[in-house]
PDB file of C-alpha atoms in Angstrom:
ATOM      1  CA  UNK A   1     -37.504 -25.864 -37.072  1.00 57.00           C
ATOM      2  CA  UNK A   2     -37.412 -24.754 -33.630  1.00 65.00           C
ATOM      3  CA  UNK A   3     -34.228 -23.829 -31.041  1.00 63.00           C
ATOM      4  CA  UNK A   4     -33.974 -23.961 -27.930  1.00 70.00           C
ATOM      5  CA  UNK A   5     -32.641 -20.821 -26.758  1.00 74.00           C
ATOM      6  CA  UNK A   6     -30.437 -20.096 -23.177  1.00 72.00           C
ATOM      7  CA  UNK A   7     -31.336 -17.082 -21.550  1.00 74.00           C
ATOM      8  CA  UNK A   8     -29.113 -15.628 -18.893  1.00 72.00           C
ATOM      9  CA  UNK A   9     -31.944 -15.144 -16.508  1.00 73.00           C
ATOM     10  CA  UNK A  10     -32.478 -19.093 -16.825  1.00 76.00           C
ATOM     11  CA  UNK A  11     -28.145 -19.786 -16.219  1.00 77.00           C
ATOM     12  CA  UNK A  12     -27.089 -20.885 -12.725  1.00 77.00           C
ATOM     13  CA  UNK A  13     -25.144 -18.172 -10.938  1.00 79.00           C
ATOM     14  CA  UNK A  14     -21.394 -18.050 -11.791  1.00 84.00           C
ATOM     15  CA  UNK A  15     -19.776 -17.814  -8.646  1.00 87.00           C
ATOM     16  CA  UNK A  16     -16.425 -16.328 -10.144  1.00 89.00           C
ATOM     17  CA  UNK A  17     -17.708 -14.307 -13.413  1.00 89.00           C
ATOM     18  CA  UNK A  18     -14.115 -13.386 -14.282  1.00 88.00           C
ATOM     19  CA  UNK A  19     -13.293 -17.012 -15.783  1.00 90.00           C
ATOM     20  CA  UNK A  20     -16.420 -17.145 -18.137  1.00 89.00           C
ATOM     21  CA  UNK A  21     -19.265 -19.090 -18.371  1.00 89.00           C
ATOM     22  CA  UNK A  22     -17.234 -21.953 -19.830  1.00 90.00           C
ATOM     23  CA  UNK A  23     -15.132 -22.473 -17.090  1.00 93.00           C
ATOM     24  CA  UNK A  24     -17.869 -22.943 -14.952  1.00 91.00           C
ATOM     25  CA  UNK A  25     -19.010 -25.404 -17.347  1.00 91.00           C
ATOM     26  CA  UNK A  26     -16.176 -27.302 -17.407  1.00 93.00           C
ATOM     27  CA  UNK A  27     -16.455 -27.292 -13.354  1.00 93.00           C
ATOM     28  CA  UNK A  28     -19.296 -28.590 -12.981  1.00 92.00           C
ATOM     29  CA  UNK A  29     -18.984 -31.483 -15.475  1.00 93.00           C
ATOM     30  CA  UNK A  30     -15.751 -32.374 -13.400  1.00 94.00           C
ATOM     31  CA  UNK A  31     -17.915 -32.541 -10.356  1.00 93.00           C
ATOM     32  CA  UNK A  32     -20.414 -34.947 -11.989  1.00 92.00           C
ATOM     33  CA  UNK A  33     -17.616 -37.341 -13.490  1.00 93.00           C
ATOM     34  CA  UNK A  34     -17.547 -41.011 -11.140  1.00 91.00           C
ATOM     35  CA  UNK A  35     -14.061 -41.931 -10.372  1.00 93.00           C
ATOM     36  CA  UNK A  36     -11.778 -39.806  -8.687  1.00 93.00           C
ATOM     37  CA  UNK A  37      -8.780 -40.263 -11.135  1.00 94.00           C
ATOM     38  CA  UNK A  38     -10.880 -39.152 -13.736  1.00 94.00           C
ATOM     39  CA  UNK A  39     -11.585 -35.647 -11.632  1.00 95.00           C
ATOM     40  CA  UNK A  40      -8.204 -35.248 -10.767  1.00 94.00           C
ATOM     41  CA  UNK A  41      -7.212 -35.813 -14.609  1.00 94.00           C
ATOM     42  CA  UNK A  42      -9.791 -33.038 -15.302  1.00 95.00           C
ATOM     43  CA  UNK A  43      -9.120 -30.491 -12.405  1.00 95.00           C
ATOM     44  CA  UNK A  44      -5.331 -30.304 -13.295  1.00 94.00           C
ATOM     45  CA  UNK A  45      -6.505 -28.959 -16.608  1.00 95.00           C
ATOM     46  CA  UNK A  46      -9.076 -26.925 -15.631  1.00 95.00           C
ATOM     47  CA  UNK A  47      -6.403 -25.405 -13.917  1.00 93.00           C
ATOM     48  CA  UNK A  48      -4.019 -24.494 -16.851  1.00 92.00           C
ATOM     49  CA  UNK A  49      -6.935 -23.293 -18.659  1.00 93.00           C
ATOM     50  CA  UNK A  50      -7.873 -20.792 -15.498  1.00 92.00           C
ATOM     51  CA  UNK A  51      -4.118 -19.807 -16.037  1.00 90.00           C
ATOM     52  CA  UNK A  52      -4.096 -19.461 -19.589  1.00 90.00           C
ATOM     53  CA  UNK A  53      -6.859 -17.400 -19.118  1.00 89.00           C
ATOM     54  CA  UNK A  54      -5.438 -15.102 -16.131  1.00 83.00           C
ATOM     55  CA  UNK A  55      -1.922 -14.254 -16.945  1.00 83.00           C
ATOM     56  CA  UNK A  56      -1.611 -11.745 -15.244  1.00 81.00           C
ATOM     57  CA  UNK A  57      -1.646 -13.622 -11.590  1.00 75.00           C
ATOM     58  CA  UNK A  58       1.398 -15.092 -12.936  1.00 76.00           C
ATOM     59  CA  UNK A  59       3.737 -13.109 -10.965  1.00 75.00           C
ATOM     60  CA  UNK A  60       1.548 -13.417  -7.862  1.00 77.00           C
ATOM     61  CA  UNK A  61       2.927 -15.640  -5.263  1.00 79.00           C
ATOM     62  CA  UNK A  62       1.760 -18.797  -5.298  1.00 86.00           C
ATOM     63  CA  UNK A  63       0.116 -18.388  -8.085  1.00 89.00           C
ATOM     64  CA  UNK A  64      -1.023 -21.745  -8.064  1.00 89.00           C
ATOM     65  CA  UNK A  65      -2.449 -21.899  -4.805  1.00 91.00           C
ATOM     66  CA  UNK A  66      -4.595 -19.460  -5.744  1.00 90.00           C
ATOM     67  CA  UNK A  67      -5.691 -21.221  -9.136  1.00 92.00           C
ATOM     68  CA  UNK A  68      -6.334 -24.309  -6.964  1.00 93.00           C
ATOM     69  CA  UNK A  69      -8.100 -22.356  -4.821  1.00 93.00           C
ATOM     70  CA  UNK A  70     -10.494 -20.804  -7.021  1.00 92.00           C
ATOM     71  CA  UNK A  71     -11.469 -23.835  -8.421  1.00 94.00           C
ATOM     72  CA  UNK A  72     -12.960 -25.543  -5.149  1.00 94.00           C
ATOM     73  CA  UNK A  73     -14.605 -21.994  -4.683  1.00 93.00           C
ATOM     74  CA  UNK A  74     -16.122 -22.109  -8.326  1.00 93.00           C
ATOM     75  CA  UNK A  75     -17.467 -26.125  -7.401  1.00 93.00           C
ATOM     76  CA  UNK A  76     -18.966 -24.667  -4.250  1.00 91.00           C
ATOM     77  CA  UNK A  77     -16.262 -26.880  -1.621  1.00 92.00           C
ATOM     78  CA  UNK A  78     -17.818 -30.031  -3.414  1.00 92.00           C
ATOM     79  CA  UNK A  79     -15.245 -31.202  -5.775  1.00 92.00           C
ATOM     80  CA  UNK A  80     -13.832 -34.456  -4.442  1.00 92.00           C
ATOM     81  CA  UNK A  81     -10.058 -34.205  -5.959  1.00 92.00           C
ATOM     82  CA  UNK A  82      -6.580 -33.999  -5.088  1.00 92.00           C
ATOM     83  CA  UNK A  83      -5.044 -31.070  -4.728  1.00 90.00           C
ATOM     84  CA  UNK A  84      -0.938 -30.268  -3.564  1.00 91.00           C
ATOM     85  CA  UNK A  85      -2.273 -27.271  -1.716  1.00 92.00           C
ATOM     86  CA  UNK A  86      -4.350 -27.653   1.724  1.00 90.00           C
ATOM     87  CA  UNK A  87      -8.356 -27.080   0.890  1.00 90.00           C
ATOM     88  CA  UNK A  88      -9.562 -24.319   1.436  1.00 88.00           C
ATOM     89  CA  UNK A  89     -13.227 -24.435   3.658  1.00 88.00           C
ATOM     90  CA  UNK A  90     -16.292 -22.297   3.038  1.00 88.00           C
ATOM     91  CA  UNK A  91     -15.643 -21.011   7.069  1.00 88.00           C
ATOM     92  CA  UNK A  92     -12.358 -20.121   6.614  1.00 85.00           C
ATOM     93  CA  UNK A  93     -13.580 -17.831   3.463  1.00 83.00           C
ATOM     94  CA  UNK A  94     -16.276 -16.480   5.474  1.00 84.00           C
ATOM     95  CA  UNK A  95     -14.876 -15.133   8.419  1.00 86.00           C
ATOM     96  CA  UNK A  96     -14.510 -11.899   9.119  1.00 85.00           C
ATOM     97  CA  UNK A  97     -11.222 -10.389   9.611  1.00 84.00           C
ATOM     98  CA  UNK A  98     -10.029  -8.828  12.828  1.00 86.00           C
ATOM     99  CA  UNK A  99     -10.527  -5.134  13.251  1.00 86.00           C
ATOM    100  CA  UNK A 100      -7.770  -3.058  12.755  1.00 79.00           C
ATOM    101  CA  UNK A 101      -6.517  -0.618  15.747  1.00 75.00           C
ATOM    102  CA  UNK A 102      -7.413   3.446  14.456  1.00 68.00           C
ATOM    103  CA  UNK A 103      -3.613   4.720  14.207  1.00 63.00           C
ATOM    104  CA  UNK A 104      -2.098   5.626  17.561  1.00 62.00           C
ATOM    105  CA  UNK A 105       0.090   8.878  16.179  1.00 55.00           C
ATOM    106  CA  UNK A 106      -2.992  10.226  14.416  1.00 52.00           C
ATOM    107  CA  UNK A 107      -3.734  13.630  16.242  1.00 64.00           C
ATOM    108  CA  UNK A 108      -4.503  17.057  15.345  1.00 72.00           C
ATOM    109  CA  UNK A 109      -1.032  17.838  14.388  1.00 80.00           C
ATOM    110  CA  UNK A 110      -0.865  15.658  11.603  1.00 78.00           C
ATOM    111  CA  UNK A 111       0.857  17.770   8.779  1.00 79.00           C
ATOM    112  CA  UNK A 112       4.071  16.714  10.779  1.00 82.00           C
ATOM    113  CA  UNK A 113       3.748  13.120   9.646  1.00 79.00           C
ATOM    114  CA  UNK A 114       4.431  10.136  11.542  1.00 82.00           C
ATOM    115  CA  UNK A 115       8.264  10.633  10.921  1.00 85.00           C
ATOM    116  CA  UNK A 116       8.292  13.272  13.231  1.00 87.00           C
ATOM    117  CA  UNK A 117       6.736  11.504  16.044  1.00 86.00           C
ATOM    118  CA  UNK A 118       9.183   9.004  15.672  1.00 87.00           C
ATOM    119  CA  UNK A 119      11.927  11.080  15.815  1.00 90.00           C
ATOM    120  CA  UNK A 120      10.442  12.297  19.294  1.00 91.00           C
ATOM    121  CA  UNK A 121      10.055   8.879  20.500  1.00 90.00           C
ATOM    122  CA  UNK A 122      14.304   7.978  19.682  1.00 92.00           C
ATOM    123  CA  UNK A 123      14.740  11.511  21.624  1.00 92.00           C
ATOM    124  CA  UNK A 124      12.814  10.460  24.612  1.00 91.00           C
ATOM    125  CA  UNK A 125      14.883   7.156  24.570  1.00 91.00           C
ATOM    126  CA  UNK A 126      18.369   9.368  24.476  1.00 92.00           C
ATOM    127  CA  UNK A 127      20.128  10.155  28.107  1.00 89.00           C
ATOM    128  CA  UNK A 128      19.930  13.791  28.429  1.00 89.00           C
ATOM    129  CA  UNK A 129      22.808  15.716  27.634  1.00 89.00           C
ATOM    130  CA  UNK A 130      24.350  17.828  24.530  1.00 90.00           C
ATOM    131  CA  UNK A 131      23.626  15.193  22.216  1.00 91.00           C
ATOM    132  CA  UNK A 132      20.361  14.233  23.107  1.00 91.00           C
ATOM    133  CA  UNK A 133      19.186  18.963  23.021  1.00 90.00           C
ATOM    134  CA  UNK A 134      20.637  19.109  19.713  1.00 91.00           C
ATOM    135  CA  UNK A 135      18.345  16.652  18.725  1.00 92.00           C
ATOM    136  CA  UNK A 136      15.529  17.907  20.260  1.00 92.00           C
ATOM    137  CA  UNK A 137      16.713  21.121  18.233  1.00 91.00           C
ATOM    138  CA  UNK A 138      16.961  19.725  15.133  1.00 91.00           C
ATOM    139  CA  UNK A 139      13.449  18.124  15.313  1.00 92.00           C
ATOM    140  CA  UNK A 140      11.691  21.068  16.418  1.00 91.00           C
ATOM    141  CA  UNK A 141      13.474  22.987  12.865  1.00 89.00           C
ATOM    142  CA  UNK A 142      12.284  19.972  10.993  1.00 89.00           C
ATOM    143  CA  UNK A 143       8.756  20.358  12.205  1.00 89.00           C
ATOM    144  CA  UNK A 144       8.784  24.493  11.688  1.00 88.00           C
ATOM    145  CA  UNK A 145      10.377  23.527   8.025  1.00 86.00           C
ATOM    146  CA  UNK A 146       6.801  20.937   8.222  1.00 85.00           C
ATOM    147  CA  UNK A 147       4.443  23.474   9.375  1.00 85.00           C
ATOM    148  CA  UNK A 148       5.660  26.245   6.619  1.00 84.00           C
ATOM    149  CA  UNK A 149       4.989  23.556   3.479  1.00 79.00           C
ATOM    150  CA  UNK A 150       1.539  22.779   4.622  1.00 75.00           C
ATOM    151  CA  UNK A 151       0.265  25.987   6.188  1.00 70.00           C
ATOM    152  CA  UNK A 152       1.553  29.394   5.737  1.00 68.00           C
ATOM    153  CA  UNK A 153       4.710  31.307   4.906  1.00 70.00           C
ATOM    154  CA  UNK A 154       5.446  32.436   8.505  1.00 77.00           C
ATOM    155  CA  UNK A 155       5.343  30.700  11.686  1.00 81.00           C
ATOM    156  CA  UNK A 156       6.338  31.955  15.513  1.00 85.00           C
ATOM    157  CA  UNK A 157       8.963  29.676  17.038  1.00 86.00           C
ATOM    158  CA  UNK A 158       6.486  29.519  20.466  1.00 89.00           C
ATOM    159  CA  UNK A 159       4.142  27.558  18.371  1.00 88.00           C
ATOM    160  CA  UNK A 160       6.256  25.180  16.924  1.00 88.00           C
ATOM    161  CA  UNK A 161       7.861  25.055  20.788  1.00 90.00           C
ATOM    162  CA  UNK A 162       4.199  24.358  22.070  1.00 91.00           C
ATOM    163  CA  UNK A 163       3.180  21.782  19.371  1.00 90.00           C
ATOM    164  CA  UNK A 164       6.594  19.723  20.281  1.00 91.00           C
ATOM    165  CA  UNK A 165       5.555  20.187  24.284  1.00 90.00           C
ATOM    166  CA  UNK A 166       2.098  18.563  23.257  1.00 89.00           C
ATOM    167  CA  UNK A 167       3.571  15.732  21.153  1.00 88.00           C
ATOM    168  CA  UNK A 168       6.234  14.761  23.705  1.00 90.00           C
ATOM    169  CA  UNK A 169       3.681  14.583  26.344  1.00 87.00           C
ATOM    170  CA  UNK A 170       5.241  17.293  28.294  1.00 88.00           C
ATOM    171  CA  UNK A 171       8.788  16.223  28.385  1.00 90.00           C
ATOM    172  CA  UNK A 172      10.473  18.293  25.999  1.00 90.00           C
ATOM    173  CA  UNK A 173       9.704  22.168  27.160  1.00 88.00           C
ATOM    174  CA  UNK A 174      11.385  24.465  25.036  1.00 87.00           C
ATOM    175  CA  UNK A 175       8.346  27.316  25.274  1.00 85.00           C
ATOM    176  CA  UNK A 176      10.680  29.590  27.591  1.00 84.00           C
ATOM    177  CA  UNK A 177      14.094  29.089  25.860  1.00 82.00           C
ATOM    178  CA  UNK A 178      16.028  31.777  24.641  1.00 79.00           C
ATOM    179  CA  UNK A 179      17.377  29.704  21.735  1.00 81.00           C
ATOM    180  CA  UNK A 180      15.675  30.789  18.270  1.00 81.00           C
ATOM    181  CA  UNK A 181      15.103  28.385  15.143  1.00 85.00           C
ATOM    182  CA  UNK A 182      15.799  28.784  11.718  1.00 80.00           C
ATOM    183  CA  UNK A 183      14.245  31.652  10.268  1.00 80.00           C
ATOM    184  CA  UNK A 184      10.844  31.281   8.303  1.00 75.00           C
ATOM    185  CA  UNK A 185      12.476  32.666   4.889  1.00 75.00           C
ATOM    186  CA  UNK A 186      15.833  30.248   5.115  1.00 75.00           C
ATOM    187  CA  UNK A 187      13.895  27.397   5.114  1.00 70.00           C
ATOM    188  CA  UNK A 188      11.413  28.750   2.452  1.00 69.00           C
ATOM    189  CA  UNK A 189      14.926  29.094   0.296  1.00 67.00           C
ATOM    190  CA  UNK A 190      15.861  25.873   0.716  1.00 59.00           C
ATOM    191  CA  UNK A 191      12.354  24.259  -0.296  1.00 55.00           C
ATOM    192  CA  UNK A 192      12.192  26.567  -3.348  1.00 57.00           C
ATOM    193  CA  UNK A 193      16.139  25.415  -3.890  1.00 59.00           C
ATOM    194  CA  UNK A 194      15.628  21.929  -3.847  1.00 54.00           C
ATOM    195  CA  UNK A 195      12.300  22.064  -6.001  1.00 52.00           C
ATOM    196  CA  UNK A 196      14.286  23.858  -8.782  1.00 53.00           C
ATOM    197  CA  UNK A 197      17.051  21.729  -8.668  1.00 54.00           C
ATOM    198  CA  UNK A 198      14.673  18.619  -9.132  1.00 55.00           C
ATOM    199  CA  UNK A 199      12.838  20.312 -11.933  1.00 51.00           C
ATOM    200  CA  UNK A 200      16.270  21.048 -13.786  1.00 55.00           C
ATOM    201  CA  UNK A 201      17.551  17.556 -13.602  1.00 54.00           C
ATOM    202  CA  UNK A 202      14.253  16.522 -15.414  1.00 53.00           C
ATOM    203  CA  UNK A 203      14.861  18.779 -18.223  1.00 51.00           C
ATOM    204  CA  UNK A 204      18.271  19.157 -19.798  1.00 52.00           C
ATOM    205  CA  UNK A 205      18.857  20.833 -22.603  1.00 51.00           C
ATOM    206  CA  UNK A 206      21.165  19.337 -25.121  1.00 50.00           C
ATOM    207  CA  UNK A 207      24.676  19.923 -25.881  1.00 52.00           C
ATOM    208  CA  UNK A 208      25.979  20.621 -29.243  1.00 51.00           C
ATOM    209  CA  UNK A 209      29.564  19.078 -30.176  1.00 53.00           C
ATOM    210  CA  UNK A 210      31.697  20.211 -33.177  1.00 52.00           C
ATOM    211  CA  UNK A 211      30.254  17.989 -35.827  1.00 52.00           C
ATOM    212  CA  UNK A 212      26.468  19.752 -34.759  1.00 49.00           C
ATOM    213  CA  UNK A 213      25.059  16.424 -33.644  1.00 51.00           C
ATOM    214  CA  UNK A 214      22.807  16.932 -30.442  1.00 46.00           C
ATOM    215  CA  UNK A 215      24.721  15.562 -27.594  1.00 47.00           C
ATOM    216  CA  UNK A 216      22.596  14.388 -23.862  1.00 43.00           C
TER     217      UNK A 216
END
């Protein structure tokens, strides 16, 4: 008695290896069946099988599409068979996508964040006045606040007055006012505040009542 053994080495390439070797079976033999009703008969279950076998894409949007989608890839764009989505072409697949800009507020003051620039930016839109130096105030505590959480414990208010100079591009020039920030160790209180104050909210201890049951 002899058997004719399959070797993966001797196998045809799967072209999508997550659906199984069986899938691709089934692909194929749709491909080589004559009429087109009976491919479309056998693609629509093909289909349920591919999401039977991939729940998990279930609450991806059109989920379908994507089945129907994968199934033209997996017949190499030669299946001949309807399909309620448009069909997808081996070019389209293929091309490469556009390049993507490098980040335009990426600079060498980046432990302010992006938030920071932004604020700048609605400043710089403002008509100058009271309103419009308090702001540029409160953004230069915000960013001394920044600088203390990601660099040291103490910080001179001339650098945090020459960083802002830099990232307004000149306009807002605060290095020769007389007005001083918050001080270093205020705003190291109210980091250290707020952490403790998250960390007891996570862990409360429980309450006793009068019967001795724990109460939360």
């Amino acid at each position: 008695m002899t058997f004719d053994l399959e070797y993966n080495s001797a196998r045809t390439l799967m072209i999508i290896p997550e659906y199984g070797r069986h899938v691709q079976k089934l692909v194929d033999h749709c491909l080589a069946l004559e009429t087109k009703e009976e491919r479309n008969e056998m693609a629509l279950a093909i289909v349920d099988v591919m999401g039977n076998l991939q729940p998990h894409l279930r609450d991806v949007p059109d989920f379908k599409h994507k089945l129907w989608d994968q199934l033209y890839i997996m017949s190499d764009f030669k299946l001949d068979a309807d399909s309620p989505y448009p069909i997808p072409s081996r070019e389209e697949l293929q091309e490469k996508p556009e390049r993507l800009p490098y980040p335009k507020y990426a600079s060498k003051y980046r432990y302010y964040g992006n938030n920071i620039q932004t604020m700048i930016d609605v400043a710089l839109s403002w008509e100058e006045g009271d309103k419009r130096e308090a702001l540029v105030f409160t953004i230069a505590n915000h960013m001394k606040k920044c600088y203390l959480n990601w660099n040291k414990d103490t910080v001179d208010d001339a650098v945090i007055f020459k960083h802002l100079y830099d990232l307004s591009n000149g306009e807002f020039d605060l290095r020769d006012s007389d007005e001083d920030l918050s001080e270093s160790k205020n705003l190291l209180k109210k980091r250290n505040s707020q952490g403790q104050n998250n960390s007891k909210s996570t862990h409360k201890k429980p309450h006793h009542n009068n019967k001795g049951r724990k109460r939360y």
